[in-house]
Amino acid sequence: MEQADIDVVSIEGLTIETIIGVYDWEKEKKQSLVLDIQMSWDNQRAATTDNIDDALDYALVSERVSAWVAEKPRELIETVAEGVATLILNEFGVQNVEVRVAKPGAVPNAKNVAVTVRRSVFDSPFG
């Protein structure tokens, strides 16, 4: 399949409460992370069959990502972004994923800070 023929399934504004940060006070209270996820997926079969089994189940992806992010404290949003990208590539048959992790209010006088990673199954030496 040509790259131009690949569709995108998006999850925008997935808000997850978790322990995140490097400072002692951050390790004692939950903060919000906001994730935007874009996943390459061929939607043609699902559109034809109108069957969830042929689609990328974004509800299931959201549940799995939320559980993974919240399961244990992490220090860096970079770690969260990389972990979410790896999870999606490994568990959902997605070939390309972009994950943006934002931490609103992390920097005084800034509305938001965020990191974005783009990963592909082809990035792996075994891809």
GROMACS .gro file of N, CA and C in nm:
model
  381
    1MET      N    1   0.084  -0.118   0.000
    1MET     CA    2   0.000   0.000   0.000
    1MET      C    3   0.088   0.124   0.000
    2GLU      N    4   0.058   0.218  -0.084
    2GLU     CA    5   0.131   0.343  -0.089
    2GLU      C    6   0.106   0.425   0.037
    3GLN      N    7   0.204   0.500   0.081
    3GLN     CA    8   0.189   0.583   0.200
    3GLN      C    9   0.070   0.678   0.186
    4ALA      N   10   0.045   0.730   0.065
    4ALA     CA   11  -0.065   0.824   0.045
    4ALA      C   12  -0.200   0.757   0.069
    5ASP      N   13  -0.206   0.625   0.061
    5ASP     CA   14  -0.332   0.553   0.078
    5ASP      C   15  -0.361   0.518   0.223
    6ILE      N   16  -0.272   0.551   0.314
    6ILE     CA   17  -0.292   0.516   0.455
    6ILE      C   18  -0.376   0.623   0.523
    7ASP      N   19  -0.480   0.578   0.591
    7ASP     CA   20  -0.568   0.668   0.664
    7ASP      C   21  -0.510   0.693   0.803
    8VAL      N   22  -0.573   0.785   0.874
    8VAL     CA   23  -0.529   0.819   1.008
    8VAL      C   24  -0.648   0.810   1.102
    9VAL      N   25  -0.626   0.743   1.215
    9VAL     CA   26  -0.723   0.741   1.324
    9VAL      C   27  -0.661   0.824   1.436
   10SER      N   28  -0.737   0.921   1.487
   10SER     CA   29  -0.685   1.014   1.587
   10SER      C   30  -0.762   1.004   1.718
   11ILE      N   31  -0.690   1.023   1.825
   11ILE     CA   32  -0.747   1.042   1.958
   11ILE      C   33  -0.691   1.175   2.005
   12GLU      N   34  -0.779   1.271   2.033
   12GLU     CA   35  -0.734   1.405   2.068
   12GLU      C   36  -0.778   1.440   2.209
   13GLY      N   37  -0.688   1.498   2.285
   13GLY     CA   38  -0.722   1.549   2.417
   13GLY      C   39  -0.750   1.443   2.521
   14LEU      N   40  -0.687   1.327   2.508
   14LEU     CA   41  -0.703   1.220   2.608
   14LEU      C   42  -0.634   1.264   2.736
   15THR      N   43  -0.713   1.294   2.838
   15THR     CA   44  -0.659   1.348   2.963
   15THR      C   45  -0.648   1.237   3.066
   16ILE      N   46  -0.528   1.224   3.123
   16ILE     CA   47  -0.499   1.117   3.217
   16ILE      C   48  -0.435   1.177   3.341
   17GLU      N   49  -0.487   1.141   3.456
   17GLU     CA   50  -0.430   1.183   3.584
   17GLU      C   51  -0.325   1.081   3.626
   18THR      N   52  -0.206   1.129   3.656
   18THR     CA   53  -0.098   1.038   3.693
   18THR      C   54   0.008   1.113   3.774
   19ILE      N   55   0.097   1.038   3.833
   19ILE     CA   56   0.213   1.096   3.901
   19ILE      C   57   0.321   1.115   3.794
   20ILE      N   58   0.360   1.242   3.773
   20ILE     CA   59   0.459   1.272   3.670
   20ILE      C   60   0.544   1.390   3.715
   21GLY      N   61   0.674   1.376   3.709
   21GLY     CA   62   0.761   1.488   3.740
   21GLY      C   63   0.888   1.447   3.811
   22VAL      N   64   0.980   1.542   3.813
   22VAL     CA   65   1.111   1.516   3.873
   22VAL      C   66   1.125   1.575   4.013
   23TYR      N   67   1.040   1.670   4.049
   23TYR     CA   68   1.050   1.734   4.180
   23TYR      C   69   0.974   1.655   4.285
   24ASP      N   70   1.020   1.665   4.409
   24ASP     CA   71   0.957   1.590   4.519
   24ASP      C   72   0.807   1.617   4.528
   25TRP      N   73   0.766   1.744   4.517
   25TRP     CA   74   0.624   1.775   4.529
   25TRP      C   75   0.542   1.712   4.416
   26GLU      N   76   0.605   1.694   4.299
   26GLU     CA   77   0.534   1.632   4.186
   26GLU      C   78   0.512   1.482   4.209
   27LYS      N   79   0.596   1.425   4.291
   27LYS     CA   80   0.586   1.281   4.316
   27LYS      C   81   0.483   1.248   4.423
   28GLU      N   82   0.418   1.352   4.476
   28GLU     CA   83   0.321   1.332   4.582
   28GLU      C   84   0.177   1.358   4.540
   29LYS      N   85   0.156   1.414   4.421
   29LYS     CA   86   0.019   1.442   4.379
   29LYS      C   87   0.004   1.419   4.229
   30LYS      N   88  -0.115   1.375   4.192
   30LYS     CA   89  -0.141   1.350   4.051
   30LYS      C   90  -0.155   1.481   3.975
   31GLN      N   91  -0.108   1.475   3.851
   31GLN     CA   92  -0.121   1.587   3.759
   31GLN      C   93  -0.182   1.536   3.629
   32SER      N   94  -0.235   1.627   3.551
   32SER     CA   95  -0.296   1.589   3.423
   32SER      C   96  -0.194   1.590   3.311
   33LEU      N   97  -0.198   1.486   3.233
   33LEU     CA   98  -0.129   1.483   3.104
   33LEU      C   99  -0.237   1.479   2.997
   34VAL      N  100  -0.212   1.546   2.885
   34VAL     CA  101  -0.308   1.547   2.776
   34VAL      C  102  -0.237   1.490   2.654
   35LEU      N  103  -0.293   1.381   2.600
   35LEU     CA  104  -0.232   1.312   2.488
   35LEU      C  105  -0.314   1.331   2.361
   36ASP      N  106  -0.243   1.354   2.252
   36ASP     CA  107  -0.299   1.351   2.118
   36ASP      C  108  -0.225   1.241   2.043
   37ILE      N  109  -0.301   1.150   1.984
   37ILE     CA  110  -0.242   1.032   1.919
   37ILE      C  111  -0.296   1.022   1.777
   38GLN      N  112  -0.205   1.003   1.682
   38GLN     CA  113  -0.244   0.977   1.544
   38GLN      C  114  -0.183   0.845   1.502
   39MET      N  115  -0.267   0.759   1.447
   39MET     CA  116  -0.223   0.624   1.410
   39MET      C  117  -0.258   0.596   1.265
   40SER      N  118  -0.162   0.545   1.189
   40SER     CA  119  -0.192   0.506   1.052
   40SER      C  120  -0.273   0.377   1.054
   41TRP      N  121  -0.377   0.375   0.974
   41TRP     CA  122  -0.465   0.258   0.971
   41TRP      C  123  -0.544   0.261   0.840
   42ASP      N  124  -0.555   0.147   0.776
   42ASP     CA  125  -0.636   0.138   0.655
   42ASP      C  126  -0.782   0.118   0.695
   43ASN      N  127  -0.864   0.220   0.675
   43ASN     CA  128  -1.004   0.216   0.715
   43ASN      C  129  -1.098   0.158   0.610
   44GLN      N  130  -1.046   0.117   0.495
   44GLN     CA  131  -1.133   0.072   0.387
   44GLN      C  132  -1.217  -0.050   0.424
   45ARG      N  133  -1.157  -0.149   0.483
   45ARG     CA  134  -1.232  -0.271   0.518
   45ARG      C  135  -1.343  -0.240   0.619
   46ALA      N  136  -1.309  -0.164   0.723
   46ALA     CA  137  -1.409  -0.129   0.824
   46ALA      C  138  -1.523  -0.048   0.761
   47ALA      N  139  -1.489   0.042   0.671
   47ALA     CA  140  -1.592   0.123   0.606
   47ALA      C  141  -1.684   0.036   0.520
   48THR      N  142  -1.629  -0.068   0.462
   48THR     CA  143  -1.708  -0.158   0.378
   48THR      C  144  -1.795  -0.252   0.461
   49THR      N  145  -1.738  -0.309   0.567
   49THR     CA  146  -1.812  -0.408   0.647
   49THR      C  147  -1.896  -0.345   0.756
   50ASP      N  148  -1.864  -0.223   0.797
   50ASP     CA  149  -1.931  -0.155   0.907
   50ASP      C  150  -1.923  -0.239   1.035
   51ASN      N  151  -1.805  -0.302   1.055
   51ASN     CA  152  -1.784  -0.393   1.166
   51ASN      C  153  -1.664  -0.346   1.248
   52ILE      N  154  -1.684  -0.331   1.378
   52ILE     CA  155  -1.577  -0.285   1.467
   52ILE      C  156  -1.455  -0.378   1.465
   53ASP      N  157  -1.476  -0.504   1.437
   53ASP     CA  158  -1.364  -0.599   1.432
   53ASP      C  159  -1.266  -0.566   1.320
   54ASP      N  160  -1.310  -0.489   1.221
   54ASP     CA  161  -1.224  -0.452   1.109
   54ASP      C  162  -1.165  -0.312   1.126
   55ALA      N  163  -1.200  -0.246   1.235
   55ALA     CA  164  -1.154  -0.109   1.259
   55ALA      C  165  -1.046  -0.108   1.367
   56LEU      N  166  -0.977   0.003   1.374
   56LEU     CA  167  -0.888   0.027   1.487
   56LEU      C  168  -0.977   0.080   1.599
   57ASP      N  169  -0.993   0.002   1.703
   57ASP     CA  170  -1.086   0.035   1.811
   57ASP      C  171  -1.025   0.143   1.899
   58TYR      N  172  -1.058   0.268   1.869
   58TYR     CA  173  -0.998   0.380   1.940
   58TYR      C  174  -1.039   0.384   2.087
   59ALA      N  175  -1.156   0.328   2.120
   59ALA     CA  176  -1.196   0.321   2.261
   59ALA      C  177  -1.102   0.227   2.337
   60LEU      N  178  -1.070   0.112   2.276
   60LEU     CA  179  -0.979   0.017   2.337
   60LEU      C  180  -0.837   0.074   2.347
   61VAL      N  181  -0.793   0.143   2.242
   61VAL     CA  182  -0.661   0.208   2.246
   61VAL      C  183  -0.658   0.309   2.361
   62SER      N  184  -0.762   0.390   2.374
   62SER     CA  185  -0.768   0.491   2.480
   62SER      C  186  -0.764   0.427   2.618
   63GLU      N  187  -0.839   0.321   2.637
   63GLU     CA  188  -0.840   0.251   2.766
   63GLU      C  189  -0.702   0.195   2.799
   64ARG      N  190  -0.639   0.132   2.702
   64ARG     CA  191  -0.509   0.069   2.725
   64ARG      C  192  -0.401   0.173   2.753
   65VAL      N  193  -0.403   0.282   2.675
   65VAL     CA  194  -0.305   0.390   2.695
   65VAL      C  195  -0.326   0.453   2.833
   66SER      N  196  -0.450   0.481   2.869
   66SER     CA  197  -0.480   0.542   2.999
   66SER      C  198  -0.430   0.455   3.114
   67ALA      N  199  -0.455   0.325   3.104
   67ALA     CA  200  -0.411   0.232   3.209
   67ALA      C  201  -0.258   0.231   3.218
   68TRP      N  202  -0.190   0.229   3.104
   68TRP     CA  203  -0.044   0.224   3.105
   68TRP      C  204   0.015   0.352   3.165
   69VAL      N  205  -0.037   0.467   3.126
   69VAL     CA  206   0.016   0.594   3.176
   69VAL      C  207  -0.005   0.605   3.327
   70ALA      N  208  -0.121   0.561   3.374
   70ALA     CA  209  -0.155   0.577   3.516
   70ALA      C  210  -0.097   0.469   3.606
   71GLU      N  211  -0.042   0.362   3.548
   71GLU     CA  212  -0.004   0.246   3.630
   71GLU      C  213   0.112   0.271   3.725
   72LYS      N  214   0.202   0.364   3.691
   72LYS     CA  215   0.315   0.390   3.781
   72LYS      C  216   0.370   0.529   3.757
   73PRO      N  217   0.434   0.585   3.857
   73PRO     CA  218   0.493   0.719   3.842
   73PRO      C  219   0.607   0.719   3.740
   74ARG      N  220   0.617   0.828   3.669
   74ARG     CA  221   0.728   0.849   3.577
   74ARG      C  222   0.777   0.992   3.594
   75GLU      N  223   0.901   1.018   3.559
   75GLU     CA  224   0.955   1.152   3.576
   75GLU      C  225   0.935   1.240   3.454
   76LEU      N  226   0.949   1.185   3.335
   76LEU     CA  227   0.954   1.267   3.214
   76LEU      C  228   0.837   1.238   3.119
   77ILE      N  229   0.787   1.345   3.056
   77ILE     CA  230   0.683   1.324   2.956
   77ILE      C  231   0.743   1.257   2.831
   78GLU      N  232   0.873   1.269   2.813
   78GLU     CA  233   0.939   1.198   2.703
   78GLU      C  234   0.925   1.047   2.721
   79THR      N  235   0.939   1.001   2.845
   79THR     CA  236   0.924   0.858   2.875
   79THR      C  237   0.781   0.813   2.845
   80VAL      N  238   0.685   0.896   2.882
   80VAL     CA  239   0.544   0.863   2.855
   80VAL      C  240   0.518   0.855   2.705
   81ALA      N  241   0.565   0.953   2.630
   81ALA     CA  242   0.544   0.954   2.485
   81ALA      C  243   0.604   0.831   2.418
   82GLU      N  244   0.727   0.799   2.455
   82GLU     CA  245   0.794   0.682   2.396
   82GLU      C  246   0.722   0.553   2.433
   83GLY      N  247   0.682   0.540   2.559
   83GLY     CA  248   0.612   0.420   2.604
   83GLY      C  249   0.478   0.402   2.537
   84VAL      N  250   0.403   0.510   2.521
   84VAL     CA  251   0.273   0.501   2.454
   84VAL      C  252   0.290   0.463   2.308
   85ALA      N  253   0.387   0.523   2.241
   85ALA     CA  254   0.413   0.488   2.100
   85ALA      C  255   0.448   0.340   2.086
   86THR      N  256   0.534   0.291   2.173
   86THR     CA  257   0.574   0.150   2.169
   86THR      C  258   0.455   0.059   2.196
   87LEU      N  259   0.374   0.093   2.295
   87LEU     CA  260   0.256   0.013   2.328
   87LEU      C  261   0.163   0.002   2.207
   88ILE      N  262   0.134   0.114   2.144
   88ILE     CA  263   0.041   0.113   2.030
   88ILE      C  264   0.097   0.033   1.914
   89LEU      N  265   0.225   0.051   1.884
   89LEU     CA  266   0.286  -0.025   1.774
   89LEU      C  267   0.285  -0.175   1.802
   90ASN      N  268   0.311  -0.212   1.926
   90ASN     CA  269   0.321  -0.354   1.961
   90ASN      C  270   0.187  -0.423   1.980
   91GLU      N  271   0.087  -0.353   2.028
   91GLU     CA  272  -0.038  -0.418   2.066
   91GLU      C  273  -0.153  -0.401   1.968
   92PHE      N  274  -0.145  -0.305   1.876
   92PHE     CA  275  -0.261  -0.277   1.794
   92PHE      C  276  -0.239  -0.290   1.644
   93GLY      N  277  -0.123  -0.335   1.603
   93GLY     CA  278  -0.100  -0.357   1.461
   93GLY      C  279  -0.088  -0.231   1.379
   94VAL      N  280  -0.061  -0.120   1.445
   94VAL     CA  281  -0.043   0.008   1.377
   94VAL      C  282   0.101   0.012   1.325
   95GLN      N  283   0.120   0.065   1.204
   95GLN     CA  284   0.255   0.072   1.150
   95GLN      C  285   0.326   0.202   1.181
   96ASN      N  286   0.250   0.311   1.195
   96ASN     CA  287   0.308   0.442   1.224
   96ASN      C  288   0.221   0.510   1.329
   97VAL      N  289   0.286   0.579   1.422
   97VAL     CA  290   0.212   0.648   1.527
   97VAL      C  291   0.282   0.778   1.561
   98GLU      N  292   0.202   0.880   1.591
   98GLU     CA  293   0.254   1.005   1.644
   98GLU      C  294   0.185   1.028   1.777
   99VAL      N  295   0.265   1.053   1.881
   99VAL     CA  296   0.212   1.074   2.015
   99VAL      C  297   0.263   1.208   2.066
  100ARG      N  298   0.169   1.294   2.104
  100ARG     CA  299   0.201   1.422   2.166
  100ARG      C  300   0.155   1.415   2.311
  101VAL      N  301   0.246   1.441   2.403
  101VAL     CA  302   0.213   1.443   2.546
  101VAL      C  303   0.235   1.584   2.597
  102ALA      N  304   0.128   1.644   2.649
  102ALA     CA  305   0.135   1.779   2.702
  102ALA      C  306   0.117   1.775   2.853
  103LYS      N  307   0.185   1.867   2.920
  103LYS     CA  308   0.174   1.881   3.065
  103LYS      C  309   0.139   2.026   3.096
  104PRO      N  310   0.008   2.056   3.093
  104PRO     CA  311  -0.035   2.194   3.114
  104PRO      C  312   0.011   2.247   3.250
  105GLY      N  313   0.054   2.372   3.250
  105GLY     CA  314   0.092   2.436   3.375
  105GLY      C  315   0.228   2.396   3.429
  106ALA      N  316   0.305   2.322   3.354
  106ALA     CA  317   0.435   2.275   3.402
  106ALA      C  318   0.538   2.387   3.414
  107VAL      N  319   0.523   2.489   3.332
  107VAL     CA  320   0.618   2.600   3.332
  107VAL      C  321   0.541   2.729   3.361
  108PRO      N  322   0.585   2.804   3.461
  108PRO     CA  323   0.518   2.930   3.490
  108PRO      C  324   0.515   3.021   3.367
  109ASN      N  325   0.405   3.088   3.349
  109ASN     CA  326   0.386   3.182   3.237
  109ASN      C  327   0.375   3.114   3.101
  110ALA      N  328   0.367   2.981   3.099
  110ALA     CA  329   0.343   2.909   2.973
  110ALA      C  330   0.212   2.833   2.987
  111LYS      N  331   0.131   2.838   2.885
  111LYS     CA  332   0.004   2.767   2.887
  111LYS      C  333   0.027   2.616   2.891
  112ASN      N  334   0.133   2.573   2.825
  112ASN     CA  335   0.152   2.430   2.807
  112ASN      C  336   0.297   2.400   2.770
  113VAL      N  337   0.341   2.279   2.799
  113VAL     CA  338   0.464   2.223   2.743
  113VAL      C  339   0.429   2.085   2.689
  114ALA      N  340   0.500   2.043   2.586
  114ALA     CA  341   0.467   1.914   2.526
  114ALA      C  342   0.586   1.859   2.451
  115VAL      N  343   0.583   1.728   2.431
  115VAL     CA  344   0.678   1.661   2.343
  115VAL      C  345   0.598   1.576   2.245
  116THR      N  346   0.653   1.559   2.128
  116THR     CA  347   0.590   1.476   2.026
  116THR      C  348   0.693   1.378   1.974
  117VAL      N  349   0.653   1.250   1.965
  117VAL     CA  350   0.738   1.149   1.904
  117VAL      C  351   0.663   1.087   1.787
  118ARG      N  352   0.736   1.052   1.685
  118ARG     CA  353   0.682   0.980   1.570
  118ARG      C  354   0.760   0.851   1.558
  119ARG      N  355   0.688   0.740   1.561
  119ARG     CA  356   0.754   0.610   1.555
  119ARG      C  357   0.686   0.520   1.452
  120SER      N  358   0.760   0.425   1.405
  120SER     CA  359   0.713   0.333   1.303
  120SER      C  360   0.765   0.194   1.334
  121VAL      N  361   0.692   0.093   1.293
  121VAL     CA  362   0.743  -0.042   1.308
  121VAL      C  363   0.871  -0.058   1.226
  122PHE      N  364   0.889   0.025   1.128
  122PHE     CA  365   1.007   0.019   1.045
  122PHE      C  366   1.130   0.079   1.110
  123ASP      N  367   1.111   0.148   1.226
  123ASP     CA  368   1.224   0.202   1.302
  123ASP      C  369   1.305   0.092   1.369
  124SER      N  370   1.239  -0.020   1.394
  124SER     CA  371   1.304  -0.132   1.462
  124SER      C  372   1.394  -0.207   1.364
  125PRO      N  373   1.507  -0.257   1.412
  125PRO     CA  374   1.592  -0.336   1.322
  125PRO      C  375   1.523  -0.465   1.278
  126PHE      N  376   1.415  -0.502   1.348
  126PHE     CA  377   1.342  -0.623   1.312
  126PHE      C  378   1.213  -0.592   1.239
  127GLY      N  379   1.183  -0.459   1.219
  127GLY     CA  380   1.057  -0.412   1.160
  127GLY      C  381   1.034  -0.463   1.024
   0.00000   0.00000   0.00000
